[in-house]
Amino acid sequence: QQQVKQSPQSLIVQKGGISIINCAYENTAFDYFPWYQQFPGKGPALLIAIRPDVSEKKEGRFTISFNKSAKQFSLHIMDSQPGDSATYFCAAVNNNDMRFGAGTRLTVKP
Amino acid sequence: DAGITQSPRHKVTETGTPVTLRCHQTENHRYMYWYRQDPGHGLRLIHYSYGVKDTDKGEVSDGYSVSRSKTEDFLLTLESATSSQTSVYFCAIRDGSGANVLTFGAGSRLTVL
């Protein structure tokens, strides 16, 4: 059973638009929620992360929104650029238990 | 990729043959992990290590074994490869302090015919 559900599987956005990727988790023991970005042929790399004591974290054009009561969190990419085209994975962590979503392939069209 | 090297990067093998993938780090990090990446499943943990000779199972450990005889090397072995083990395998490291951030290698693509 997938402990972290991620949607959509794929997303196409026009340059300058907003990309939104959603994740939901079940286990309330998770206490750290990172997002990883992966380009073709490369390993995933940490993009941004949040702890459940805050509802939002922003780094440049990337924002995580976190809803603890709903057990949901989302990644917003503002002013999306073709260089943002990649696969994005959300994750939920409790110590050594890190569960990943299935991934979202984002394509930003010029 | 930040001091992690995976080898081989690509391998094609036949069902029933043994396969060993190697992960080498130069960061002196305590924790090392092996994940597999499959479409529709994201990344799933196979095994991890929290020190030399200290390892534990992940969520998809059946058919895999690991060994860590030195801090810098973490080996993943498929004793008898099956077609269901065709995947991209990623090694990751974590230093164990501060935030729980994984640094991933570039991946090893394994095809079992």
XYZ file of C-alpha atoms in Angstrom:
223
model
C 0.000 0.000 0.000
C 1.328 3.406 -0.919
C 1.688 5.493 2.218
C 2.100 8.695 0.239
C -0.319 9.374 -2.603
C 0.791 11.918 -5.187
C -1.191 13.560 -7.986
C -1.278 14.239 -10.838
C 0.953 11.671 -12.564
C 1.774 14.195 -15.265
C 1.268 17.898 -15.690
C 1.680 20.245 -18.639
C 1.906 23.961 -17.916
C 2.594 26.971 -20.088
C 5.652 29.077 -19.374
C 4.796 31.624 -16.705
C 1.953 29.554 -15.283
C 1.568 27.958 -11.859
C 2.325 24.268 -11.399
C 0.595 22.524 -8.481
C 1.390 19.014 -7.277
C -0.504 17.440 -4.395
C 0.391 14.754 -1.877
C -1.487 13.036 0.926
C -0.169 10.779 3.665
C -1.647 8.379 6.201
C 0.861 7.939 9.010
C 0.694 10.794 11.528
C 4.161 9.830 12.794
C 5.734 11.440 9.725
C 7.433 14.649 10.813
C 9.334 15.910 7.800
C 8.060 16.446 4.272
C 10.645 17.028 1.521
C 10.171 17.464 -2.196
C 12.753 16.085 -4.608
C 13.343 17.130 -8.213
C 14.737 14.681 -10.751
C 16.032 15.417 -14.238
C 16.361 12.616 -16.813
C 19.400 10.439 -16.218
C 20.075 11.966 -12.801
C 19.304 11.076 -9.245
C 16.639 13.005 -7.303
C 17.833 16.131 -5.526
C 16.248 17.935 -2.594
C 14.229 20.937 -3.728
C 12.443 22.189 -0.612
C 11.164 20.697 2.637
C 8.781 21.531 5.473
C 8.098 20.409 9.031
C 4.500 20.092 10.251
C 4.767 22.983 12.711
C 4.407 25.499 9.860
C 1.697 25.767 7.223
C 3.782 27.223 4.423
C 7.385 27.503 3.313
C 8.613 29.534 0.375
C 11.963 29.442 -1.390
C 12.088 31.593 -4.481
C 9.429 30.416 -6.923
C 8.782 27.207 -4.951
C 6.251 27.036 -2.101
C 5.103 24.132 0.047
C 1.640 24.394 1.581
C 0.966 22.026 4.470
C -2.389 21.053 5.990
C -1.737 18.927 9.055
C -5.385 18.204 9.884
C -6.075 16.981 6.340
C -2.706 15.180 6.134
C -2.033 16.854 2.822
C 0.745 18.977 1.392
C 1.385 20.502 -1.980
C 4.126 22.053 -4.079
C 3.428 25.248 -5.974
C 5.828 26.427 -8.667
C 5.159 30.037 -9.569
C 6.162 31.514 -12.934
C 6.990 28.024 -14.226
C 9.930 27.862 -16.646
C 10.955 25.269 -19.243
C 13.966 24.523 -17.052
C 11.545 23.340 -14.347
C 10.550 20.415 -16.592
C 11.417 17.373 -14.474
C 9.870 14.683 -12.322
C 8.908 15.763 -8.819
C 8.585 13.436 -5.850
C 7.032 14.265 -2.515
C 8.124 12.300 0.516
C 7.142 11.822 4.130
C 9.754 10.963 6.732
C 9.907 9.541 10.227
C 13.514 8.771 11.251
C 14.753 6.175 8.741
C 11.312 5.584 7.278
C 11.137 7.776 4.177
C 8.180 7.077 1.889
C 7.981 8.606 -1.566
C 5.032 9.442 -3.743
C 4.857 7.918 -7.215
C 6.119 11.099 -8.879
C 4.746 13.804 -11.168
C 6.265 14.463 -14.566
C 6.078 18.207 -15.168
C 6.437 19.657 -18.658
C 6.594 23.429 -19.023
C 5.913 24.494 -22.583
C 7.707 27.611 -23.872
C 26.791 13.821 -7.810
C 28.109 15.133 -4.494
C 30.629 12.414 -3.704
C 28.539 9.355 -4.564
C 29.535 6.988 -7.316
C 27.422 4.057 -8.455
C 28.751 1.223 -10.577
C 27.961 -0.122 -13.008
C 25.703 2.567 -14.462
C 24.125 0.117 -16.878
C 23.922 -3.643 -16.791
C 22.059 -6.268 -18.780
C 21.974 -9.755 -17.348
C 20.015 -12.967 -17.611
C 17.520 -14.461 -15.218
C 19.159 -16.528 -12.506
C 22.548 -14.817 -12.565
C 23.989 -13.013 -9.546
C 24.400 -9.244 -9.752
C 26.202 -6.818 -7.459
C 25.779 -3.078 -7.577
C 28.273 -0.872 -5.795
C 27.835 2.470 -4.118
C 30.914 4.429 -3.102
C 30.841 7.685 -1.114
C 33.564 10.154 -0.249
C 31.460 12.157 2.246
C 32.052 9.905 5.285
C 28.286 9.867 5.906
C 26.942 7.369 8.405
C 23.765 6.331 6.606
C 23.566 4.714 3.181
C 20.474 3.524 1.344
C 19.484 1.509 -1.690
C 16.253 2.419 -3.480
C 14.645 1.123 -6.620
C 12.677 3.383 -8.935
C 9.842 2.021 -11.032
C 7.112 3.850 -12.986
C 4.019 4.324 -10.858
C 5.838 3.414 -7.641
C 8.238 6.253 -7.091
C 11.245 5.294 -5.004
C 11.032 2.297 -2.700
C 13.582 1.458 -0.031
C 15.323 -1.902 -0.406
C 17.880 -1.853 2.432
C 19.761 0.709 4.393
C 22.854 0.879 6.567
C 23.437 2.917 9.704
C 27.101 2.024 10.097
C 29.777 -0.485 9.154
C 28.241 -3.966 9.279
C 24.922 -2.462 10.476
C 22.102 -2.899 8.001
C 18.326 -3.212 8.025
C 15.548 -4.096 5.620
C 13.339 -1.681 3.754
C 9.885 -2.167 2.310
C 10.980 -4.232 -0.747
C 13.933 -6.272 0.555
C 12.939 -9.739 -0.699
C 15.483 -11.070 -3.210
C 18.163 -8.554 -2.196
C 21.043 -8.585 0.246
C 23.501 -5.861 1.224
C 26.880 -5.529 2.832
C 28.867 -2.650 4.254
C 32.413 -3.561 5.257
C 33.714 0.014 5.024
C 32.115 3.378 5.682
C 32.497 4.373 2.055
C 31.101 1.274 0.313
C 27.596 -0.202 0.299
C 26.962 -3.203 -1.936
C 23.595 -4.428 -3.179
C 23.465 -8.061 -4.310
C 20.798 -9.884 -6.242
C 21.661 -13.530 -5.589
C 19.578 -14.803 -8.517
C 18.197 -12.005 -10.655
C 14.587 -12.126 -11.864
C 12.816 -10.053 -14.500
C 10.839 -8.292 -11.760
C 14.120 -6.810 -10.559
C 14.560 -4.899 -13.794
C 14.669 -1.340 -12.483
C 16.764 1.729 -11.882
C 18.614 1.480 -8.593
C 19.651 4.536 -6.625
C 22.063 4.770 -3.761
C 21.631 7.616 -1.288
C 23.571 8.910 1.689
C 22.726 10.924 4.805
C 25.046 12.255 7.461
C 22.645 11.654 10.348
C 22.756 15.149 11.764
C 20.314 17.979 11.255
C 17.578 17.602 8.664
C 16.744 14.224 7.178
C 18.077 14.988 3.695
C 19.139 12.302 1.261
C 21.791 12.863 -1.401
C 21.332 10.488 -4.302
C 23.745 8.958 -6.761
C 23.153 9.004 -10.517
C 21.539 5.569 -10.589
C 22.261 2.122 -12.018
C 19.938 0.808 -14.709
C 19.572 -2.976 -14.496
C 17.822 -5.055 -17.125
C 17.158 -8.722 -16.396
C 16.258 -10.710 -19.514
